[in-house]
Amino acid sequence: MRDGFEPISLERRAEYLDRLARCPQKVSDYSFGNLWGWAEEYGLSWRFGESHVWILQSRPVEVFWAPVGPWLDVDWNACPCLSQGLDFIRVPERLCEVLGDAMPDRVSTSDSRDHADYVYSVPELVELRGNKFHKKKNLLSQFLRTYDYEYKPLTPDCVEDTLELQRQWFSWRDPEESGALLAENQAIVRVLQNWDRMPGLMGGAIRVDGEMIAYTVAEALTPEMLVIHFEKGRPGFKGVYQAINQMFLADAGAGYALVNREQDLGDEGLRKAKLSYNPSGFLKKCTVTVAPRG
């Protein structure tokens, strides 16, 4: 591990969130739940500087994520960390602009469409009004008519049932998909097993005849925006995904204007599904290369 870097830890969560709050733009990658959940898969570590947190990925290749902190308060051209040049991934669009303006002769950027966050209106996804949500509303209505369901927020006493549903959900997947899904499964288990140590987490679950058939896990990204990290439903329950999405947002999303459903990572099926919910916008990200200072 590079000097000064240490594993992502629950003990420094509050300190990290203080730096994140000072970022002019917040995207899903830098929510604590995302960092903690995926830390082992990507070999993530961090270093706390005077004003920013530097995040380093070591797997499958070594590369930096965007620094987290007050981007506008830095003389980036004089930053010692960048004197020898550096590559960054998952860089929010606003920071791309800041770096480009500060070092126009040293910075090159390229758009990362696969990493763009999908952002939706919470009221739209709760109400599902109009022709553009006609199919979603129909599926939700079928679910409501068909099943004797119960929705409740996720609480620590639900964790074991949620882990069991996740274990079953993973076992139903196509083995050929197992690489990416195994990594996701490990991230989900890591987050759920530490539920009571991460006070920012929220979620919801639907039960039919006492058995959990769907769950969602989320947290606040900003005072206006929720980010949904994981959402799973049991096969065979028509409309289950429309139900868990709508019920969770109607309950926990009432105080938020927007919901961030993260990126599609270039997966065609995932992209189609996320577009079908009619995003109100995207949080774009890019890859940034900073050349050595001359």
Coordinates of C-alpha atoms in Angstrom, one line a residue:
M1 CA 0.0 0.0 0.0
R2 CA 1.3 3.5 -0.9
D3 CA 2.7 5.6 2.0
G4 CA 0.0 7.3 3.9
F5 CA -2.9 5.3 2.5
E6 CA -5.0 3.0 4.7
P7 CA -8.0 0.7 4.2
I8 CA -11.4 2.3 4.0
S9 CA -12.7 2.1 7.5
L10 CA -16.0 2.6 9.4
E11 CA -14.1 4.4 12.1
R12 CA -13.3 7.4 9.8
R13 CA -16.8 7.5 8.2
A14 CA -17.9 10.8 9.8
E15 CA -14.6 12.4 9.0
Y16 CA -14.9 11.3 5.4
L17 CA -18.5 12.5 5.1
D18 CA -17.4 16.0 6.4
R19 CA -15.1 16.2 3.4
L20 CA -17.7 14.9 1.0
A21 CA -20.2 17.5 2.2
R22 CA -17.7 20.2 0.9
C23 CA -17.6 18.8 -2.6
P24 CA -19.4 21.1 -5.1
Q25 CA -20.9 18.1 -6.9
K26 CA -21.7 14.7 -5.4
V27 CA -22.0 11.5 -7.4
S28 CA -22.9 7.9 -6.3
D29 CA -19.3 6.5 -6.4
Y30 CA -18.3 8.7 -3.4
S31 CA -21.2 7.9 -1.0
F32 CA -19.8 6.1 2.0
G33 CA -22.0 3.0 1.4
N34 CA -20.5 2.6 -2.1
L35 CA -16.9 3.0 -1.0
W36 CA -17.3 0.6 1.9
G37 CA -19.3 -2.0 0.0
W38 CA -16.9 -2.1 -3.0
A39 CA -13.6 -1.5 -1.1
E40 CA -12.5 -5.2 -1.2
E41 CA -13.5 -5.7 -4.8
Y42 CA -11.5 -2.7 -6.0
G43 CA -8.8 -2.8 -3.4
L44 CA -9.7 0.7 -2.3
S45 CA -7.7 2.7 0.3
W46 CA -7.7 6.4 1.2
R47 CA -5.4 9.1 2.6
F48 CA -6.6 12.1 4.5
G49 CA -4.8 15.2 3.5
E50 CA -5.2 18.7 5.0
S51 CA -8.3 19.4 3.0
H52 CA -9.1 16.4 0.7
V53 CA -9.4 12.7 0.9
W54 CA -7.4 10.9 -1.8
I55 CA -8.8 7.5 -2.9
L56 CA -6.7 4.8 -4.6
Q57 CA -7.9 1.8 -6.4
S58 CA -5.5 -1.2 -6.6
R59 CA -7.6 -3.8 -8.5
P60 CA -7.7 -4.7 -11.3
V61 CA -5.2 -1.8 -12.0
E62 CA -3.8 1.0 -9.8
V63 CA -5.6 4.2 -10.5
F64 CA -6.9 7.2 -8.5
W65 CA -10.5 8.2 -8.0
A66 CA -11.3 11.9 -7.7
P67 CA -10.1 13.7 -4.6
V68 CA -13.0 14.4 -2.1
G69 CA -13.2 17.8 -0.6
P70 CA -13.6 21.6 -1.4
W71 CA -12.3 21.5 -5.0
L72 CA -12.7 25.3 -5.4
D73 CA -10.3 26.1 -2.6
V74 CA -7.2 24.5 -4.2
D75 CA -4.4 25.9 -6.4
W76 CA -4.4 22.6 -8.5
N77 CA -1.5 23.7 -10.7
A78 CA 0.7 24.0 -7.6
C79 CA -0.6 20.9 -5.9
P80 CA 2.5 18.7 -5.0
C81 CA 0.4 15.5 -5.5
L82 CA 0.0 16.4 -9.2
S83 CA 3.5 17.6 -9.9
Q84 CA 4.6 14.3 -11.5
G85 CA 1.3 13.8 -13.3
L86 CA -1.6 11.5 -12.4
D87 CA -4.6 9.6 -13.9
F88 CA -8.0 9.7 -12.4
I89 CA -11.2 7.8 -13.1
R90 CA -14.9 8.4 -12.0
V91 CA -14.3 12.2 -12.0
P92 CA -17.5 14.2 -11.6
E93 CA -18.1 16.6 -14.5
R94 CA -17.8 19.7 -12.2
L95 CA -14.3 18.7 -11.1
C96 CA -13.3 18.0 -14.7
E97 CA -14.1 21.6 -15.4
V98 CA -12.3 22.9 -12.4
L99 CA -9.1 21.0 -13.2
G100 CA -9.3 22.0 -16.9
D101 CA -9.7 25.6 -16.0
A102 CA -6.8 25.5 -13.5
M103 CA -4.4 23.6 -15.7
P104 CA -5.5 24.0 -19.4
D105 CA -2.1 22.9 -20.7
R106 CA -1.8 19.9 -18.4
V107 CA -5.3 18.3 -18.3
S108 CA -7.0 16.1 -20.8
T109 CA -10.4 14.5 -20.3
S110 CA -12.6 11.9 -21.9
D111 CA -16.3 11.2 -21.2
S112 CA -17.1 8.0 -19.3
R113 CA -20.7 7.3 -20.4
D114 CA -20.7 3.9 -18.7
H115 CA -20.2 5.6 -15.3
A116 CA -22.8 8.4 -15.7
D117 CA -25.3 8.4 -12.8
Y118 CA -29.0 8.2 -13.7
V119 CA -31.1 10.8 -11.8
Y120 CA -34.9 10.7 -11.5
S121 CA -37.6 12.8 -10.0
V122 CA -38.9 11.2 -6.8
P123 CA -42.5 12.6 -7.2
E124 CA -42.5 11.1 -10.8
L125 CA -41.4 7.7 -9.7
V126 CA -43.9 7.7 -6.8
E127 CA -46.9 8.9 -8.8
L128 CA -46.1 7.2 -12.2
R129 CA -48.4 9.5 -14.0
G130 CA -48.8 9.9 -17.8
N131 CA -48.1 7.8 -20.8
K132 CA -44.3 7.6 -20.3
F133 CA -44.9 5.6 -17.1
H134 CA -47.9 3.6 -18.4
K135 CA -46.2 0.2 -18.4
K136 CA -44.7 0.7 -14.9
K137 CA -48.0 1.8 -13.5
N138 CA -49.7 -1.3 -15.0
L139 CA -47.1 -3.6 -13.5
L140 CA -47.4 -1.9 -10.1
S141 CA -51.2 -2.2 -10.2
Q142 CA -51.0 -5.9 -11.1
F143 CA -48.7 -6.5 -8.1
L144 CA -51.1 -4.6 -5.7
R145 CA -54.1 -6.5 -6.9
T146 CA -52.5 -9.9 -6.9
Y147 CA -50.6 -10.2 -3.7
D148 CA -51.3 -9.8 0.0
Y149 CA -48.2 -7.8 0.6
E150 CA -46.6 -5.8 3.5
Y151 CA -44.1 -3.1 3.1
K152 CA -41.8 -2.0 5.9
P153 CA -38.6 0.0 6.3
L154 CA -35.4 -2.1 6.6
T155 CA -34.3 -2.3 10.2
P156 CA -31.4 -4.2 11.9
D157 CA -33.8 -7.1 12.8
C158 CA -34.5 -7.6 9.1
V159 CA -30.8 -8.1 8.1
E160 CA -30.8 -11.9 8.4
D161 CA -33.9 -12.2 6.2
T162 CA -32.4 -9.7 3.7
L163 CA -29.1 -11.7 3.5
E164 CA -31.1 -14.9 2.9
L165 CA -33.1 -13.3 0.1
Q166 CA -29.8 -12.1 -1.4
R167 CA -28.2 -15.5 -1.1
Q168 CA -31.2 -17.0 -2.9
W169 CA -31.3 -14.3 -5.5
F170 CA -27.6 -14.9 -6.3
S171 CA -28.2 -18.7 -6.6
W172 CA -30.9 -18.1 -9.2
R173 CA -28.6 -16.2 -11.6
D174 CA -27.0 -17.6 -14.8
P175 CA -23.6 -19.0 -13.8
E176 CA -22.1 -17.3 -16.9
E177 CA -22.9 -14.0 -15.3
S178 CA -21.3 -14.9 -12.0
G179 CA -18.2 -12.8 -12.3
A180 CA -19.8 -9.3 -12.0
L181 CA -22.7 -10.6 -9.9
L182 CA -20.3 -12.3 -7.4
A183 CA -18.5 -9.0 -6.9
E184 CA -21.9 -7.3 -6.4
N185 CA -23.1 -10.0 -4.0
Q186 CA -19.9 -9.6 -1.9
A187 CA -20.5 -5.9 -1.7
I188 CA -24.1 -6.3 -0.7
V189 CA -23.2 -8.8 2.0
R190 CA -20.5 -6.5 3.3
V191 CA -22.9 -3.6 3.6
L192 CA -25.8 -5.7 5.2
Q193 CA -23.5 -7.3 7.7
N194 CA -22.4 -3.9 9.0
W195 CA -25.9 -2.3 8.8
D196 CA -25.9 -1.3 12.5
R197 CA -22.5 0.3 12.2
M198 CA -23.6 2.6 9.2
P199 CA -26.3 4.9 10.5
G200 CA -26.7 6.6 7.2
L201 CA -28.2 3.5 5.5
M202 CA -31.9 3.2 4.9
G203 CA -34.0 0.7 2.9
G204 CA -37.3 -1.1 2.6
A205 CA -38.6 -4.6 2.2
I206 CA -41.8 -6.2 0.9
R207 CA -43.1 -9.5 2.3
V208 CA -45.8 -11.7 1.0
D209 CA -47.3 -14.3 3.4
G210 CA -44.5 -13.4 5.8
E211 CA -41.7 -14.1 3.4
M212 CA -39.4 -11.3 2.1
I213 CA -39.7 -11.1 -1.7
A214 CA -37.9 -7.7 -2.3
Y215 CA -35.6 -5.3 -0.7
T216 CA -33.8 -2.0 -1.4
V217 CA -30.8 -0.4 0.2
A218 CA -30.1 3.4 -0.1
E219 CA -28.6 6.4 1.7
A220 CA -28.8 10.2 1.3
L221 CA -26.2 11.6 -1.1
T222 CA -27.2 15.2 -0.6
P223 CA -30.1 16.9 1.4
E224 CA -32.1 16.8 -1.9
M225 CA -31.0 13.4 -3.4
L226 CA -31.1 9.8 -2.3
V227 CA -28.9 7.2 -3.9
I228 CA -30.1 3.6 -4.3
H229 CA -27.3 1.1 -4.0
F230 CA -29.0 -2.3 -4.2
E231 CA -32.5 -3.4 -5.2
K232 CA -33.5 -7.1 -5.6
G233 CA -36.8 -8.9 -6.1
R234 CA -37.8 -12.6 -6.0
P235 CA -38.5 -14.0 -9.5
G236 CA -42.1 -15.1 -10.1
F237 CA -43.8 -12.0 -8.5
K238 CA -44.9 -9.9 -11.4
G239 CA -44.3 -6.2 -10.8
V240 CA -42.1 -6.8 -7.8
Y241 CA -39.4 -4.3 -8.9
Q242 CA -41.9 -1.6 -9.7
A243 CA -43.5 -2.2 -6.3
I244 CA -40.3 -2.0 -4.2
N245 CA -39.1 1.1 -6.1
Q246 CA -42.4 2.9 -5.7
M247 CA -43.1 1.9 -2.1
F248 CA -39.6 2.8 -0.9
L249 CA -39.7 6.2 -2.5
A250 CA -43.2 6.9 -1.3
D251 CA -42.0 6.1 2.2
A252 CA -38.4 7.1 2.7
G253 CA -38.1 9.4 -0.3
A254 CA -40.8 11.8 0.7
G255 CA -38.3 14.5 1.8
Y256 CA -36.1 14.2 -1.3
A257 CA -36.6 15.8 -4.8
L258 CA -34.3 13.4 -6.6
V259 CA -33.2 9.8 -6.6
N260 CA -29.9 8.6 -8.0
R261 CA -29.9 5.0 -9.3
E262 CA -26.2 4.9 -10.1
Q263 CA -24.6 3.9 -13.4
D264 CA -25.1 1.1 -15.9
L265 CA -21.4 0.2 -16.4
G266 CA -22.1 -0.3 -20.1
D267 CA -24.4 -3.3 -19.6
E268 CA -27.0 -3.1 -22.3
G269 CA -29.8 -4.7 -20.3
L270 CA -29.1 -2.5 -17.3
R271 CA -29.0 0.6 -19.6
K272 CA -32.4 -0.3 -21.1
A273 CA -33.9 -0.8 -17.7
K274 CA -32.6 2.5 -16.3
L275 CA -33.7 4.4 -19.4
S276 CA -37.2 2.9 -19.1
Y277 CA -37.8 4.8 -15.9
N278 CA -37.3 8.1 -17.8
P279 CA -34.4 9.8 -16.0
S280 CA -34.7 13.5 -15.5
G281 CA -31.0 13.9 -16.0
F282 CA -27.5 12.4 -15.7
L283 CA -24.5 13.1 -13.5
K284 CA -21.7 12.8 -16.0
K285 CA -18.2 11.6 -15.1
C286 CA -14.9 11.5 -17.0
T287 CA -11.4 10.1 -17.0
V288 CA -8.8 12.7 -16.4
T289 CA -5.1 12.7 -17.2
V290 CA -2.9 15.4 -15.6
A291 CA 0.5 15.8 -17.3
P292 CA 3.6 16.4 -15.2
R293 CA 4.3 20.0 -14.3
G294 CA 6.9 21.5 -16.7

